[in-house]
Protein backbone atom coordinates (compact mmCIF):
# COMPACT_ATOMS: atom_id res chain seq x y z
CA UNK A 1 41.86 -81.28 -46.94
CA UNK A 2 40.04 -83.28 -49.61
CA UNK A 3 40.58 -87.02 -49.83
CA UNK A 4 42.51 -88.10 -52.93
CA UNK A 5 42.07 -91.49 -54.58
CA UNK A 6 44.67 -92.80 -57.03
CA UNK A 7 43.64 -95.33 -59.66
CA UNK A 8 41.41 -95.86 -62.69
CA UNK A 9 37.59 -96.17 -62.77
CA UNK A 10 37.50 -99.59 -64.47
CA UNK A 11 39.44 -101.25 -61.65
CA UNK A 12 36.96 -103.15 -59.45
CA UNK A 13 38.98 -102.25 -56.37
CA UNK A 14 38.95 -98.55 -57.22
CA UNK A 15 35.24 -98.87 -57.98
CA UNK A 16 34.60 -100.49 -54.58
CA UNK A 17 36.41 -97.67 -52.82
CA UNK A 18 34.57 -95.00 -54.80
CA UNK A 19 31.24 -96.65 -53.98
CA UNK A 20 32.18 -96.63 -50.31
CA UNK A 21 33.00 -92.93 -50.51
CA UNK A 22 29.79 -92.18 -52.40
CA UNK A 23 27.57 -94.09 -49.98
CA UNK A 24 29.16 -92.19 -47.10
CA UNK A 25 28.77 -88.92 -49.06
CA UNK A 26 32.48 -88.13 -48.70
CA UNK A 27 34.03 -85.67 -51.13
CA UNK A 28 37.23 -86.72 -52.91
CA UNK A 29 39.26 -86.19 -56.04
CA UNK A 30 40.38 -88.97 -58.39
CA UNK A 31 43.92 -88.88 -59.78
CA UNK A 32 44.34 -91.24 -62.70
CA UNK A 33 47.05 -93.86 -62.14
CA UNK A 34 47.13 -96.92 -64.36
CA UNK A 35 47.86 -100.42 -63.05
CA UNK A 36 50.88 -100.36 -65.38
CA UNK A 37 53.26 -97.66 -66.67
CA UNK A 38 52.87 -95.85 -63.38
CA UNK A 39 54.65 -92.61 -62.53
CA UNK A 40 57.70 -93.04 -60.29
CA UNK A 41 56.09 -91.04 -57.47
CA UNK A 42 53.29 -93.60 -57.09
CA UNK A 43 55.69 -96.06 -55.45
CA UNK A 44 55.90 -93.58 -52.57
CA UNK A 45 52.17 -94.09 -52.04
CA UNK A 46 52.17 -97.84 -52.59
CA UNK A 47 55.52 -99.63 -52.91
CA UNK A 48 53.66 -102.63 -54.36
CA UNK A 49 52.49 -100.53 -57.29
CA UNK A 50 48.85 -101.55 -56.94
CA UNK A 51 45.73 -99.43 -57.20
CA UNK A 52 43.98 -97.89 -55.42
CA UNK A 53 45.93 -95.75 -53.01
CA UNK A 54 44.54 -92.82 -51.05
CA UNK A 55 45.81 -89.81 -49.19
CA UNK A 56 44.02 -87.98 -46.41
CA UNK A 57 46.19 -85.02 -45.51
CA UNK A 58 49.54 -86.46 -44.43
CA UNK A 59 48.19 -90.00 -44.22
CA UNK A 60 48.86 -92.36 -47.11
CA UNK A 61 47.08 -95.69 -47.43
CA UNK A 62 46.99 -98.51 -49.97
CA UNK A 63 44.73 -101.54 -50.53
CA UNK A 64 41.01 -100.99 -51.02
CA UNK A 65 39.99 -103.03 -47.98
CA UNK A 66 42.38 -101.19 -45.69
CA UNK A 67 41.20 -97.84 -47.02
CA UNK A 68 37.52 -98.71 -46.61
CA UNK A 69 38.19 -99.87 -43.06
CA UNK A 70 39.90 -96.55 -42.34
CA UNK A 71 36.94 -94.62 -43.73
CA UNK A 72 34.58 -96.69 -41.60
CA UNK A 73 36.63 -96.05 -38.46
CA UNK A 74 37.19 -92.35 -39.05
CA UNK A 75 33.71 -91.49 -40.30
CA UNK A 76 31.73 -93.82 -38.05
CA UNK A 77 29.03 -91.19 -37.74
CA UNK A 78 28.22 -91.67 -41.41
CA UNK A 79 26.47 -94.58 -43.10
CA UNK A 80 27.93 -97.82 -41.63
CA UNK A 81 29.13 -100.32 -44.24
CA UNK A 82 30.74 -102.99 -42.07
CA UNK A 83 27.75 -104.13 -40.04
CA UNK A 84 26.57 -103.34 -36.53
CA UNK A 85 27.94 -106.27 -34.53
CA UNK A 86 31.18 -108.24 -34.35
CA UNK A 87 29.45 -111.13 -36.08
CA UNK A 88 28.16 -108.95 -38.89
CA UNK A 89 31.52 -107.24 -39.23
CA UNK A 90 33.27 -110.60 -39.65
CA UNK A 91 30.76 -111.78 -42.24
CA UNK A 92 31.04 -108.55 -44.24
CA UNK A 93 34.82 -108.80 -44.30
CA UNK A 94 34.68 -112.46 -45.34
CA UNK A 95 32.32 -111.81 -48.25
CA UNK A 96 34.30 -108.74 -49.29
CA UNK A 97 37.47 -110.83 -49.42
CA UNK A 98 35.62 -113.58 -51.25
CA UNK A 99 34.70 -111.13 -53.99
CA UNK A 100 38.19 -109.64 -54.08
CA UNK A 101 40.09 -112.93 -54.10
CA UNK A 102 37.76 -115.47 -55.74
CA UNK A 103 35.61 -113.47 -58.16
CA UNK A 104 38.18 -110.91 -59.30
CA UNK A 105 40.63 -113.40 -60.88
CA UNK A 106 37.76 -114.65 -63.03
CA UNK A 107 35.46 -111.69 -63.74
CA UNK A 108 38.19 -109.07 -64.09
CA UNK A 109 41.51 -110.74 -64.82
CA UNK A 110 40.03 -113.25 -67.26
CA UNK A 111 36.64 -112.12 -68.66
CA UNK A 112 37.31 -108.38 -68.67
CA UNK A 113 40.93 -108.90 -69.67
CA UNK A 114 40.07 -111.12 -72.61
CA UNK A 115 36.99 -109.31 -73.89
CA UNK A 116 37.95 -105.65 -73.26
CA UNK A 117 41.63 -105.12 -72.43
CA UNK A 118 43.19 -107.48 -74.95
CA UNK A 119 41.27 -106.18 -78.00
CA UNK A 120 41.93 -102.57 -76.97
CA UNK A 121 45.65 -103.36 -77.11
CA UNK A 122 45.44 -105.18 -80.41
CA UNK A 123 45.69 -108.59 -78.77
CA UNK A 124 43.60 -111.68 -79.35
CA UNK A 125 40.64 -112.53 -77.13
CA UNK A 126 40.94 -116.18 -76.13
CA UNK A 127 37.30 -117.23 -76.16
CA UNK A 128 38.21 -120.68 -74.84
CA UNK A 129 39.33 -119.01 -71.59
CA UNK A 130 36.12 -116.98 -71.46
CA UNK A 131 33.88 -120.01 -71.92
CA UNK A 132 35.84 -122.04 -69.37
CA UNK A 133 35.37 -119.30 -66.80
CA UNK A 134 31.66 -118.99 -67.51
CA UNK A 135 30.82 -122.68 -67.57
CA UNK A 136 33.31 -124.25 -65.16
CA UNK A 137 34.88 -121.74 -62.78
CA UNK A 138 32.37 -119.04 -61.88
CA UNK A 139 29.26 -121.17 -61.22
CA UNK A 140 30.60 -122.73 -58.01
CA UNK A 141 31.24 -119.27 -56.59
CA UNK A 142 27.83 -117.99 -57.61
CA UNK A 143 26.24 -121.08 -56.06
CA UNK A 144 27.94 -120.31 -52.75
CA UNK A 145 27.02 -116.63 -52.82
CA UNK A 146 23.43 -117.40 -53.81
CA UNK A 147 23.16 -119.68 -50.78
CA UNK A 148 24.84 -117.11 -48.52
CA UNK A 149 22.42 -114.39 -49.61
CA UNK A 150 19.28 -116.49 -49.51
CA UNK A 151 16.14 -114.38 -49.82
CA UNK A 152 17.62 -111.43 -47.92
CA UNK A 153 17.77 -107.98 -49.47
CA UNK A 154 21.50 -107.65 -48.75
CA UNK A 155 24.26 -110.03 -47.72
CA UNK A 156 24.55 -109.01 -44.06
CA UNK A 157 22.21 -107.55 -41.48
CA UNK A 158 19.47 -106.43 -43.85
CA UNK A 159 21.34 -103.31 -44.98
CA UNK A 160 23.88 -102.33 -47.61
CA UNK A 161 27.45 -103.22 -46.69
CA UNK A 162 30.91 -103.47 -48.16
CA UNK A 163 30.13 -107.10 -48.99
CA UNK A 164 27.43 -105.96 -51.43
CA UNK A 165 29.65 -103.26 -52.92
CA UNK A 166 32.57 -105.66 -53.43
CA UNK A 167 30.31 -108.19 -55.14
CA UNK A 168 28.71 -105.56 -57.37
CA UNK A 169 32.11 -104.15 -58.32
CA UNK A 170 33.08 -107.49 -59.81
CA UNK A 171 29.72 -107.94 -61.54
CA UNK A 172 30.18 -104.60 -63.28
CA UNK A 173 33.37 -105.83 -64.94
CA UNK A 174 31.64 -109.05 -65.91
CA UNK A 175 28.86 -107.01 -67.49
CA UNK A 176 31.37 -104.75 -69.23
CA UNK A 177 32.74 -107.96 -70.74
CA UNK A 178 29.32 -108.74 -72.20
CA UNK A 179 28.12 -111.30 -69.65
CA UNK A 180 25.42 -111.27 -66.99
CA UNK A 181 24.30 -113.41 -64.10
CA UNK A 182 21.79 -116.07 -65.06
CA UNK A 183 18.61 -114.75 -63.43
CA UNK A 184 16.99 -118.20 -63.43
CA UNK A 185 19.94 -120.06 -61.87
CA UNK A 186 20.92 -117.34 -59.38
CA UNK A 187 17.76 -115.23 -58.93
CA UNK A 188 18.75 -113.78 -55.56
CA UNK A 189 22.18 -112.64 -56.72
CA UNK A 190 20.65 -111.22 -59.89
CA UNK A 191 18.16 -109.22 -57.84
CA UNK A 192 20.87 -108.01 -55.45
CA UNK A 193 23.05 -106.79 -58.29
CA UNK A 194 20.08 -105.10 -59.94
CA UNK A 195 19.29 -103.22 -56.72
CA UNK A 196 22.85 -102.06 -56.22
CA UNK A 197 23.23 -101.10 -59.86
CA UNK A 198 20.15 -98.90 -59.58
CA UNK A 199 21.59 -96.93 -56.66
CA UNK A 200 22.76 -93.38 -57.49
CA UNK A 201 26.26 -94.21 -56.20
CA UNK A 202 26.84 -96.83 -58.90
CA UNK A 203 24.80 -95.12 -61.62
CA UNK A 204 27.01 -92.05 -61.31
CA UNK A 205 30.16 -94.14 -61.74
CA UNK A 206 28.80 -96.17 -64.65
CA UNK A 207 28.20 -93.06 -66.75
CA UNK A 208 31.91 -92.21 -66.66
CA UNK A 209 32.94 -95.83 -67.16
CA UNK A 210 30.88 -96.11 -70.32
CA UNK A 211 32.71 -93.13 -71.78
CA UNK A 212 36.03 -94.84 -71.09
CA UNK A 213 34.85 -98.10 -72.64
CA UNK A 214 33.69 -96.28 -75.74
CA UNK A 215 37.15 -94.78 -76.13
CA UNK A 216 38.80 -98.21 -75.84
CA UNK A 217 38.27 -99.16 -79.44
CA UNK A 218 40.21 -102.18 -80.70
CA UNK A 219 43.55 -101.38 -82.29
CA UNK A 220 43.48 -102.13 -86.03
């Protein structure tokens, strides 16, 4: 039975899960469920009402990290995305959580919210919030991640992992909001994001996301 993912493409957590599925070449169908105004039946999949959720036959799972861990465990014969050793596994999970918990509140729930979501709903974009995030809040996180990456091609073990996908998923929403990493200040992170963005897995998702963004015209 085909895997089913519930959520919307512009969610960074849904995007991370879809990238994981794509990199492992796993077939799935996407059922659109918004983060708000959700159908009553979605609470049966995730009582917290958060996206994404996923079903695999009779199994129902919620939370992008939990789902990606399940995919790694079940399809361990496919491309590994959590590292090869216990040490690498721990570092991948740490950096994934760092992106989910530290970057997301800023790149998605502030920048993307203010620049994209608010205008699409006829609400004001608070540019003071945007500039505060860009100048005061995000740089410390990018400094840490730049140091963590160093000159390596990927965050952990010299190969693509969930840490890279989680980071890139947040950078996409930042870019959707009209902002990019400063290539001079954070050259390694900029190069990492550029490499991941060029991968077929993300390019295929971005094509559909651009169509959605085009349809989200500001309400007059």
